[in-house]
mmCIF file of C-alpha atoms in Angstrom:
data_model
loop_
_atom_site.group_PDB
_atom_site.id
_atom_site.type_symbol
_atom_site.label_atom_id
_atom_site.label_comp_id
_atom_site.label_asym_id
_atom_site.label_seq_id
_atom_site.Cartn_x
_atom_site.Cartn_y
_atom_site.Cartn_z
ATOM 1 C CA MET A 200 -20.102 -28.337 -6.066
ATOM 2 C CA LYS A 201 -16.891 -28.995 -4.196
ATOM 3 C CA LYS A 202 -16.639 -29.409 -0.444
ATOM 4 C CA ILE A 203 -13.826 -27.844 1.534
ATOM 5 C CA LEU A 204 -12.904 -28.751 5.094
ATOM 6 C CA LEU A 205 -11.491 -25.941 7.247
ATOM 7 C CA SER A 206 -10.312 -26.125 10.863
ATOM 8 C CA ALA A 207 -12.525 -24.547 13.502
ATOM 9 C CA VAL A 208 -9.839 -22.010 14.317
ATOM 10 C CA ALA A 209 -9.707 -20.610 10.790
ATOM 11 C CA LEU A 210 -13.443 -20.672 10.378
ATOM 12 C CA ALA A 211 -14.216 -18.960 13.698
ATOM 13 C CA THR A 212 -13.699 -15.564 12.060
ATOM 14 C CA LEU A 213 -16.376 -16.344 9.495
ATOM 15 C CA THR A 214 -19.125 -18.225 11.333
ATOM 16 C CA THR A 215 -20.386 -19.146 14.771
ATOM 17 C CA MET A 216 -21.150 -22.653 13.607
ATOM 18 C CA ALA A 217 -17.676 -23.978 14.451
ATOM 19 C CA THR A 218 -16.925 -25.453 17.867
ATOM 20 C CA ALA A 219 -13.567 -26.274 19.439
ATOM 21 C CA GLY A 220 -12.023 -29.509 18.253
ATOM 22 C CA GLU A 221 -14.507 -30.036 15.416
ATOM 23 C CA GLY A 222 -14.354 -29.606 11.668
ATOM 24 C CA THR A 223 -16.996 -27.608 9.823
ATOM 25 C CA GLU A 224 -18.129 -28.403 6.328
ATOM 26 C CA VAL A 225 -18.197 -25.423 3.977
ATOM 27 C CA LYS A 226 -19.695 -25.600 0.504
ATOM 28 C CA SER A 227 -18.350 -23.578 -2.394
ATOM 29 C CA LYS A 228 -18.844 -23.322 -6.145
ATOM 30 C CA VAL A 229 -15.063 -23.222 -6.659
ATOM 31 C CA PRO A 230 -12.508 -25.988 -5.951
ATOM 32 C CA VAL A 231 -10.225 -23.868 -3.741
ATOM 33 C CA LEU A 232 -10.790 -21.058 -1.240
ATOM 34 C CA LYS A 233 -7.713 -19.387 0.246
ATOM 35 C CA PHE A 234 -7.987 -17.250 3.397
ATOM 36 C CA SER A 235 -5.254 -14.929 4.670
ATOM 37 C CA GLY A 236 -4.753 -11.935 6.940
ATOM 38 C CA LYS A 237 -2.324 -9.094 7.607
ATOM 39 C CA HIS A 238 -2.207 -6.931 10.737
ATOM 40 C CA TYR A 239 -0.089 -3.948 11.829
ATOM 41 C CA LEU A 240 -0.264 -3.433 15.594
ATOM 42 C CA GLY A 241 1.765 -0.711 17.271
ATOM 43 C CA PHE A 242 2.557 1.895 19.896
ATOM 44 C CA VAL A 243 3.644 5.473 19.101
ATOM 45 C CA SER A 244 5.131 8.162 21.298
ATOM 46 C CA SER A 245 5.246 11.434 19.330
ATOM 47 C CA GLU A 246 5.979 15.079 20.052
ATOM 48 C CA THR A 247 5.192 18.053 17.819
ATOM 49 C CA ASP A 248 6.907 21.412 18.330
ATOM 50 C CA GLY A 249 5.069 23.462 20.938
ATOM 51 C CA GLU A 250 2.599 20.688 21.800
ATOM 52 C CA ASP A 251 2.320 17.994 24.461
ATOM 53 C CA ARG A 252 3.715 14.521 23.827
ATOM 54 C CA ILE A 253 1.133 11.990 22.636
ATOM 55 C CA ASN A 254 1.354 8.310 23.582
ATOM 56 C CA LYS A 255 -1.060 5.847 21.998
ATOM 57 C CA PHE A 256 -1.559 2.269 20.884
ATOM 58 C CA GLU A 257 -2.571 1.732 17.257
ATOM 59 C CA THR A 258 -3.902 -0.848 14.859
ATOM 60 C CA ARG A 259 -2.818 0.453 11.456
ATOM 61 C CA ARG A 260 -4.091 -2.330 9.232
ATOM 62 C CA ASN A 261 -6.345 -5.364 9.611
ATOM 63 C CA TYR A 262 -6.639 -7.142 6.285
ATOM 64 C CA PHE A 263 -8.917 -10.139 5.908
ATOM 65 C CA GLN A 264 -8.695 -11.690 2.464
ATOM 66 C CA VAL A 265 -10.410 -14.448 0.500
ATOM 67 C CA LYS A 266 -9.384 -15.756 -2.922
ATOM 68 C CA ALA A 267 -11.696 -18.072 -4.846
ATOM 69 C CA TYR A 268 -9.766 -20.025 -7.502
ATOM 70 C CA PHE A 269 -11.559 -21.311 -10.598
ATOM 71 C CA LYS A 270 -11.583 -24.888 -11.845
ATOM 72 C CA ASP A 271 -10.902 -24.218 -15.535
ATOM 73 C CA ASN A 272 -7.751 -22.176 -14.770
ATOM 74 C CA PRO A 273 -6.294 -22.469 -11.239
ATOM 75 C CA LYS A 274 -4.326 -19.240 -11.769
ATOM 76 C CA SER A 275 -7.504 -17.200 -12.232
ATOM 77 C CA TYR A 276 -9.481 -16.106 -9.184
ATOM 78 C CA MET A 277 -11.820 -13.634 -7.507
ATOM 79 C CA ARG A 278 -10.254 -11.702 -4.626
ATOM 80 C CA THR A 279 -11.955 -9.762 -1.845
ATOM 81 C CA THR A 280 -9.900 -7.884 0.769
ATOM 82 C CA LEU A 281 -11.413 -6.054 3.744
ATOM 83 C CA ASP A 282 -9.648 -3.615 6.079
ATOM 84 C CA THR A 283 -10.606 -1.594 9.152
ATOM 85 C CA HIS A 284 -10.684 2.196 9.345
ATOM 86 C CA GLN A 285 -11.328 4.479 12.313
ATOM 87 C CA ILE A 286 -13.641 7.406 11.579
ATOM 88 C CA ASP A 287 -12.315 10.901 12.300
ATOM 89 C CA ASP A 288 -15.263 13.262 11.861
ATOM 90 C CA SER A 289 -13.081 16.312 12.398
ATOM 91 C CA LYS A 290 -12.048 15.834 8.756
ATOM 92 C CA HIS A 291 -15.587 15.586 7.370
ATOM 93 C CA GLU A 292 -17.797 18.681 7.208
ATOM 94 C CA ASP A 293 -20.969 19.448 5.312
ATOM 95 C CA SER A 294 -21.602 22.565 3.195
ATOM 96 C CA ASN A 295 -22.407 24.583 6.336
ATOM 97 C CA GLY A 296 -19.133 23.672 8.006
ATOM 98 C CA ASP A 297 -20.816 21.365 10.528
ATOM 99 C CA THR A 298 -19.206 18.057 11.422
ATOM 100 C CA VAL A 299 -20.973 15.083 9.866
ATOM 101 C CA GLY A 300 -22.130 12.202 12.100
ATOM 102 C CA LYS A 301 -20.556 13.352 15.368
ATOM 103 C CA ASP A 302 -21.764 10.249 17.202
ATOM 104 C CA MET A 303 -19.641 8.130 14.835
ATOM 105 C CA ASP A 304 -16.335 9.803 15.692
ATOM 106 C CA GLY A 305 -13.798 7.126 16.635
ATOM 107 C CA THR A 306 -15.952 4.234 15.427
ATOM 108 C CA TRP A 307 -14.160 1.396 13.658
ATOM 109 C CA ASN A 308 -15.611 0.602 10.234
ATOM 110 C CA VAL A 309 -14.857 -2.240 7.853
ATOM 111 C CA ARG A 310 -13.773 -0.877 4.474
ATOM 112 C CA LEU A 311 -13.424 -2.611 1.112
ATOM 113 C CA LYS A 312 -9.822 -2.461 -0.111
ATOM 114 C CA TYR A 313 -9.833 -4.847 -3.081
ATOM 115 C CA ALA A 314 -12.606 -6.657 -4.947
ATOM 116 C CA PHE A 315 -11.480 -7.842 -8.349
ATOM 117 C CA LEU A 316 -11.551 -10.635 -10.875
ATOM 118 C CA TYR A 317 -8.119 -11.776 -12.052
ATOM 119 C CA LEU A 318 -8.000 -13.619 -15.374
ATOM 120 C CA ASP A 319 -4.658 -15.196 -16.178
ATOM 121 C CA ASN A 320 -3.003 -15.172 -19.590
ATOM 122 C CA VAL A 321 -5.598 -13.136 -21.493
ATOM 123 C CA LEU A 322 -2.618 -12.079 -23.630
ATOM 124 C CA PRO A 323 0.824 -13.738 -23.812
ATOM 125 C CA ASN A 324 2.418 -13.507 -20.329
ATOM 126 C CA THR A 325 -0.338 -11.064 -19.339
ATOM 127 C CA GLY A 326 -3.255 -11.226 -16.917
ATOM 128 C CA ILE A 327 -5.882 -8.630 -16.062
ATOM 129 C CA GLU A 328 -7.485 -7.363 -12.856
ATOM 130 C CA LEU A 329 -11.062 -6.027 -13.205
ATOM 131 C CA GLY A 330 -12.942 -4.224 -10.428
ATOM 132 C CA GLN A 331 -11.441 -2.478 -7.411
ATOM 133 C CA VAL A 332 -7.874 -3.337 -8.293
ATOM 134 C CA HIS A 333 -4.205 -2.626 -7.605
ATOM 135 C CA ARG A 334 -2.875 0.593 -9.065
ATOM 136 C CA PRO A 335 0.391 -0.036 -10.924
ATOM 137 C CA TRP A 336 3.110 1.279 -8.613
ATOM 138 C CA ILE A 337 2.615 1.031 -4.850
ATOM 139 C CA ASP A 338 2.167 -2.734 -4.507
ATOM 140 C CA ASN A 339 5.320 -3.271 -6.561
ATOM 141 C CA GLU A 340 7.452 -1.055 -4.320
ATOM 142 C CA GLU A 341 6.004 -2.586 -1.147
ATOM 143 C CA HIS A 342 7.117 -6.053 -2.291
ATOM 144 C CA GLY A 343 10.762 -5.530 -3.084
ATOM 145 C CA GLY A 344 11.729 -1.870 -2.650
ATOM 146 C CA TRP A 345 10.348 -0.760 0.724
ATOM 147 C CA ASN A 346 9.394 -3.762 2.867
ATOM 148 C CA TYR A 347 8.014 -1.879 5.890
ATOM 149 C CA ARG A 348 4.557 -0.558 5.060
ATOM 150 C CA SER A 349 3.698 -1.287 8.706
ATOM 151 C CA ILE A 350 5.637 1.824 9.800
ATOM 152 C CA SER A 351 5.340 4.067 6.725
ATOM 153 C CA LYS A 352 3.581 4.270 3.394
ATOM 154 C CA VAL A 353 5.799 4.454 0.315
ATOM 155 C CA TYR A 354 7.064 7.836 -0.873
ATOM 156 C CA VAL A 355 4.333 8.577 -3.460
ATOM 157 C CA GLU A 356 1.576 7.898 -0.895
ATOM 158 C CA ALA A 357 2.965 9.211 2.416
ATOM 159 C CA ASP A 358 1.224 12.366 3.684
ATOM 160 C CA LYS A 359 4.512 14.151 4.377
ATOM 161 C CA GLY A 360 6.162 12.622 1.309
ATOM 162 C CA ALA A 361 5.061 13.263 -2.277
ATOM 163 C CA HIS A 362 1.442 12.424 -1.294
ATOM 164 C CA LEU A 363 0.147 11.859 -4.832
ATOM 165 C CA THR A 364 -1.806 8.615 -4.992
ATOM 166 C CA ASN A 365 -2.927 5.494 -3.155
ATOM 167 C CA SER A 366 -2.838 1.763 -3.779
ATOM 168 C CA ALA A 367 -6.307 0.780 -5.094
ATOM 169 C CA ASP A 368 -9.001 2.156 -7.381
ATOM 170 C CA LEU A 369 -11.902 1.120 -9.594
ATOM 171 C CA GLY A 370 -10.824 0.191 -13.100
ATOM 172 C CA PHE A 371 -8.624 -2.404 -14.797
ATOM 173 C CA ASN A 372 -4.940 -3.290 -14.632
ATOM 174 C CA LEU A 373 -3.084 -5.315 -17.284
ATOM 175 C CA LYS A 374 -0.133 -7.111 -15.653
ATOM 176 C CA THR A 375 2.678 -8.553 -17.798
ATOM 177 C CA LYS A 376 5.488 -10.735 -16.422
ATOM 178 C CA THR A 377 8.569 -12.076 -18.207
ATOM 179 C CA GLU A 378 11.959 -12.967 -16.798
ATOM 180 C CA ASN A 379 13.601 -9.642 -17.716
ATOM 181 C CA PHE A 380 10.619 -7.311 -18.086
ATOM 182 C CA SER A 381 7.347 -6.696 -16.277
ATOM 183 C CA SER A 382 4.697 -4.013 -16.553
ATOM 184 C CA GLU A 383 1.315 -2.819 -15.338
ATOM 185 C CA LEU A 384 -0.935 -0.649 -17.503
ATOM 186 C CA GLY A 385 -4.301 0.507 -16.233
ATOM 187 C CA LEU A 386 -7.213 2.905 -16.508
ATOM 188 C CA PHE A 387 -9.002 4.032 -13.333
ATOM 189 C CA ASN A 388 -11.536 6.499 -11.940
ATOM 190 C CA GLY A 389 -8.578 8.333 -10.407
ATOM 191 C CA GLU A 390 -9.898 9.241 -6.952
ATOM 192 C CA GLY A 391 -8.746 6.054 -5.218
ATOM 193 C CA TYR A 392 -10.571 3.517 -3.082
ATOM 194 C CA HIS A 393 -11.491 5.817 -0.170
ATOM 195 C CA ASN A 394 -12.484 8.984 -2.013
ATOM 196 C CA ASP A 395 -15.776 9.796 -3.731
ATOM 197 C CA ASP A 396 -15.807 9.646 -7.511
ATOM 198 C CA ASN A 397 -16.148 13.127 -8.924
ATOM 199 C CA GLU A 398 -19.560 13.105 -10.584
ATOM 200 C CA ASN A 399 -19.107 16.637 -11.941
ATOM 201 C CA GLU A 400 -16.048 15.758 -13.988
ATOM 202 C CA ALA A 401 -15.486 13.101 -16.650
ATOM 203 C CA GLY A 402 -11.780 12.550 -16.128
ATOM 204 C CA LEU A 403 -10.107 9.159 -15.776
ATOM 205 C CA SER A 404 -6.564 8.260 -14.788
ATOM 206 C CA ALA A 405 -4.146 6.382 -17.071
ATOM 207 C CA GLU A 406 -1.369 4.822 -14.989
ATOM 208 C CA TRP A 407 1.668 2.655 -15.696
ATOM 209 C CA ARG A 408 4.739 0.830 -14.468
ATOM 210 C CA LEU A 409 7.507 -0.459 -16.764
ATOM 211 C CA THR A 410 10.256 -2.460 -15.045
ATOM 212 C CA GLY A 411 13.503 -3.912 -16.361
ATOM 213 C CA HIS A 412 14.769 -6.859 -14.308
ATOM 214 C CA ILE A 413 18.514 -6.694 -14.949
ATOM 215 C CA LEU A 414 19.304 -9.941 -13.109
ATOM 216 C CA GLY A 415 16.077 -11.657 -14.123
ATOM 217 C CA GLY A 416 13.344 -12.703 -11.731
ATOM 218 C CA GLY A 417 10.524 -10.762 -13.344
ATOM 219 C CA LYS A 418 8.164 -13.747 -13.169
ATOM 220 C CA SER A 419 8.555 -14.358 -9.431
ATOM 221 C CA LYS A 420 8.045 -12.426 -6.208
ATOM 222 C CA ALA A 421 11.030 -10.447 -4.924
ATOM 223 C CA LYS A 422 12.461 -12.114 -1.806
ATOM 224 C CA LYS A 423 15.130 -10.893 0.588
ATOM 225 C CA LYS A 424 17.210 -14.049 0.101
ATOM 226 C CA ASN A 425 17.440 -13.497 -3.678
ATOM 227 C CA SER A 426 19.653 -11.219 -5.749
ATOM 228 C CA TYR A 427 17.822 -8.764 -7.994
ATOM 229 C CA ALA A 428 18.375 -5.397 -9.654
ATOM 230 C CA ASN A 429 15.337 -3.599 -11.068
ATOM 231 C CA VAL A 430 14.823 -0.240 -12.767
ATOM 232 C CA SER A 431 11.277 1.141 -13.144
ATOM 233 C CA PHE A 432 9.566 4.014 -14.941
ATOM 234 C CA PHE A 433 6.109 4.750 -13.529
ATOM 235 C CA GLY A 434 3.479 7.455 -13.205
ATOM 236 C CA GLN A 435 -0.054 8.576 -13.947
ATOM 237 C CA GLN A 436 -1.985 11.015 -16.130
ATOM 238 C CA ASN A 437 -5.043 11.843 -14.014
ATOM 239 C CA GLN A 438 -7.655 14.114 -15.618
ATOM 240 C CA GLU A 439 -9.895 16.357 -13.485
ATOM 241 C CA SER A 440 -9.480 14.367 -10.296
ATOM 242 C CA GLY A 441 -12.019 14.988 -7.542
ATOM 243 C CA LYS A 442 -9.350 14.067 -4.993
ATOM 244 C CA HIS A 443 -6.974 16.698 -6.379
ATOM 245 C CA LYS A 444 -9.116 19.868 -6.399
ATOM 246 C CA ASN A 445 -10.881 18.894 -9.661
ATOM 247 C CA GLU A 446 -7.698 19.529 -11.612
ATOM 248 C CA ASP A 447 -5.383 17.293 -13.619
ATOM 249 C CA LEU A 448 -2.587 15.497 -11.800
ATOM 250 C CA ASN A 449 0.221 14.324 -14.076
ATOM 251 C CA TRP A 450 3.386 12.910 -12.574
ATOM 252 C CA MET A 451 6.118 10.388 -13.322
ATOM 253 C CA GLY A 452 9.055 8.795 -11.590
ATOM 254 C CA LEU A 453 12.157 6.619 -11.875
ATOM 255 C CA HIS A 454 13.011 3.954 -9.293
ATOM 256 C CA ALA A 455 15.997 1.622 -8.915
ATOM 257 C CA VAL A 456 16.552 -1.153 -6.380
ATOM 258 C CA TYR A 457 19.431 -3.568 -5.806
ATOM 259 C CA ASN A 458 19.089 -6.475 -3.395
ATOM 260 C CA GLN A 459 21.503 -9.090 -2.076
ATOM 261 C CA PRO A 460 20.859 -11.513 0.818
ATOM 262 C CA ALA A 461 22.877 -9.185 3.078
ATOM 263 C CA PHE A 462 21.391 -5.806 2.088
ATOM 264 C CA LEU A 463 19.000 -3.727 -0.016
ATOM 265 C CA LEU A 464 19.502 -0.277 -1.555
ATOM 266 C CA ALA A 465 16.755 1.684 -3.338
ATOM 267 C CA GLY A 466 16.168 5.205 -4.595
ATOM 268 C CA GLN A 467 13.664 7.151 -6.671
ATOM 269 C CA TYR A 468 12.978 10.550 -8.207
ATOM 270 C CA ILE A 469 9.475 11.937 -8.865
ATOM 271 C CA THR A 470 8.299 15.069 -10.653
ATOM 272 C CA VAL A 471 4.769 16.521 -10.907
ATOM 273 C CA ASP A 472 4.502 18.561 -14.105
ATOM 274 C CA ASP A 473 0.775 19.357 -14.043
ATOM 275 C CA GLY A 474 -1.565 19.669 -11.078
ATOM 276 C CA HIS A 475 -3.003 21.837 -8.337
ATOM 277 C CA THR A 476 -0.399 23.999 -6.582
ATOM 278 C CA GLY A 477 -0.764 21.838 -3.478
ATOM 279 C CA TYR A 478 0.694 18.868 -5.372
ATOM 280 C CA LYS A 479 3.152 20.278 -7.933
ATOM 281 C CA GLY A 480 6.847 19.851 -7.258
ATOM 282 C CA ASP A 481 9.607 17.273 -7.381
ATOM 283 C CA GLY A 482 11.681 15.242 -4.978
ATOM 284 C CA TYR A 483 13.422 12.007 -4.133
ATOM 285 C CA SER A 484 13.504 9.166 -1.646
ATOM 286 C CA ILE A 485 16.281 6.741 -0.691
ATOM 287 C CA ASN A 486 16.106 3.736 1.600
ATOM 288 C CA GLY A 487 18.260 0.837 2.675
ATOM 289 C CA GLU A 488 18.233 -2.363 4.677
ATOM 290 C CA TYR A 489 21.261 -4.114 6.240
ATOM 291 C CA ARG A 490 20.742 -7.685 7.461
ATOM 292 C CA PHE A 491 23.506 -7.724 10.042
ATOM 293 C CA ALA A 492 22.539 -10.960 11.826
ATOM 294 C CA LYS A 493 20.151 -13.861 11.394
ATOM 295 C CA LYS A 494 16.599 -12.484 11.739
ATOM 296 C CA TRP A 495 17.918 -8.958 12.522
ATOM 297 C CA ASN A 496 17.824 -5.978 10.108
ATOM 298 C CA ALA A 497 18.787 -2.315 10.332
ATOM 299 C CA ILE A 498 16.657 -0.023 8.154
ATOM 300 C CA GLY A 499 16.797 3.613 7.098
ATOM 301 C CA ARG A 500 14.970 5.979 4.759
ATOM 302 C CA TYR A 501 14.974 9.658 3.798
ATOM 303 C CA ASP A 502 12.248 11.495 1.815
ATOM 304 C CA PHE A 503 12.442 15.004 0.343
ATOM 305 C CA PHE A 504 9.828 16.872 -1.713
ATOM 306 C CA ASP A 505 10.152 20.489 -2.907
ATOM 307 C CA MET A 506 6.883 22.348 -3.606
ATOM 308 C CA ASP A 507 6.658 24.441 -6.794
ATOM 309 C CA ASP A 508 4.518 27.133 -5.151
ATOM 310 C CA ASN A 509 7.462 28.364 -3.037
ATOM 311 C CA SER A 510 5.770 27.125 0.143
ATOM 312 C CA GLY A 511 8.913 25.148 0.938
ATOM 313 C CA GLU A 512 9.818 21.506 1.225
ATOM 314 C CA LYS A 513 8.732 18.351 3.050
ATOM 315 C CA LYS A 514 11.265 16.088 4.776
ATOM 316 C CA ARG A 515 10.987 12.671 6.435
ATOM 317 C CA ALA A 516 13.590 10.429 8.079
ATOM 318 C CA ILE A 517 13.255 6.856 9.360
ATOM 319 C CA ALA A 518 15.789 4.714 11.226
ATOM 320 C CA GLY A 519 15.125 1.448 12.996
ATOM 321 C CA VAL A 520 15.788 -2.198 13.786
ATOM 322 C CA THR A 521 13.633 -5.209 12.886
ATOM 323 C CA TYR A 522 13.490 -8.757 14.238
ATOM 324 C CA GLN A 523 11.852 -11.652 12.376
ATOM 325 C CA TYR A 524 10.314 -13.646 15.247
ATOM 326 C CA ASN A 525 9.006 -16.372 12.942
ATOM 327 C CA LYS A 526 7.562 -16.633 9.437
ATOM 328 C CA ASN A 527 4.314 -15.011 10.616
ATOM 329 C CA VAL A 528 5.485 -12.306 13.056
ATOM 330 C CA GLU A 529 8.009 -9.454 12.775
ATOM 331 C CA PHE A 530 8.845 -6.828 15.420
ATOM 332 C CA ILE A 531 10.046 -3.310 14.493
ATOM 333 C CA ALA A 532 11.403 -0.452 16.619
ATOM 334 C CA ASN A 533 12.073 2.818 14.806
ATOM 335 C CA TYR A 534 12.362 6.598 14.870
ATOM 336 C CA LEU A 535 10.276 8.754 12.497
ATOM 337 C CA GLY A 536 10.927 12.464 11.996
ATOM 338 C CA GLU A 537 8.755 14.711 9.800
ATOM 339 C CA GLY A 538 9.259 18.400 9.086
ATOM 340 C CA GLY A 539 10.276 20.996 6.534
ATOM 341 C CA SER A 540 9.073 24.499 5.790
ATOM 342 C CA ALA A 541 6.035 23.216 3.831
ATOM 343 C CA VAL A 542 4.969 21.089 6.795
ATOM 344 C CA GLY A 543 5.270 23.681 9.538
ATOM 345 C CA LYS A 544 5.758 22.195 12.972
ATOM 346 C CA ARG A 545 8.231 19.340 13.233
ATOM 347 C CA THR A 546 7.140 15.984 14.668
ATOM 348 C CA ASP A 547 9.449 13.350 16.153
ATOM 349 C CA ALA A 548 8.140 9.899 17.028
ATOM 350 C CA VAL A 549 9.305 6.577 18.437
ATOM 351 C CA MET A 550 7.347 3.608 17.094
ATOM 352 C CA LEU A 551 7.018 -0.019 18.211
ATOM 353 C CA THR A 552 5.297 -2.280 15.686
ATOM 354 C CA THR A 553 4.265 -5.898 15.297
ATOM 355 C CA GLU A 554 3.440 -7.134 11.796
ATOM 356 C CA ILE A 555 1.457 -10.375 11.557
ATOM 357 C CA ASN A 556 0.842 -12.382 8.393
ATOM 358 C CA TRP A 557 -1.177 -15.585 8.318
#
């Protein structure tokens, strides 16, 4: 059994045993434990047509993560990631239409985001995640296509975007990495990590991402300082999803991104060819980033989704400026506009955000 020494500051979030200026001995059955965190803190001033302006402070994400690396293969590990979530009971009603747990409204809960075993190199250049794992697309776009999850989810997940899927689910994900090609192929329950599994239906969701790395770099993380050009084909075939009105949800998309140290350009097209009328349609998203000075970036994005049921379209626009304070902290100021005939009332918002990574 290995012994790991952590500073009192890092350990204070885990135990009351630590005292200032002292080290605390922690015992583990693995040689390495890695702790990390991610936080999105912000302020929003928004106005919806015909309604009063709303001003509020927010905490949009509070990840706390532990990875336990194994002795026999230091690239294999068990990962657990927790997040916080504020309960809104206005969205949860029982069969009689009564709100569930009214005394819990506004309470902050801790929610499990990821809990999976990663085994490296189970096949040539391929590892596998087992448990509550990454779904194939969103994490990829958030780390090289759209770098500002702190102010907006990616197009396929955003409520006023395509709004088709989320980032984690129970199942497995095979992840292949080579210099010029990478992929993720998985099978999942299909409802996502914060929706109940549909016990009345037997459907699962087959999901994929296939990416060509034109300039190489498929084995490493995409970084702003690097040059890369990637083209991806992705989607899911989701049978009888409880999250999607107990109907199938089949969609696919194409995404391209080109990055240089001075700028990033990305665009995608998505079509839903089978699903409930509230999800069927097609649309596109484009976004860019211009690094006009050291530590300073200008960002922009536009989303459009046209509903097949003739209810109209959904539109979103983002424009802002970011400042990298240090390697752990980034500040963002941006405008967000959401509207379109399928949305109804238009909302315009000014957002101030601090992203912290440690």
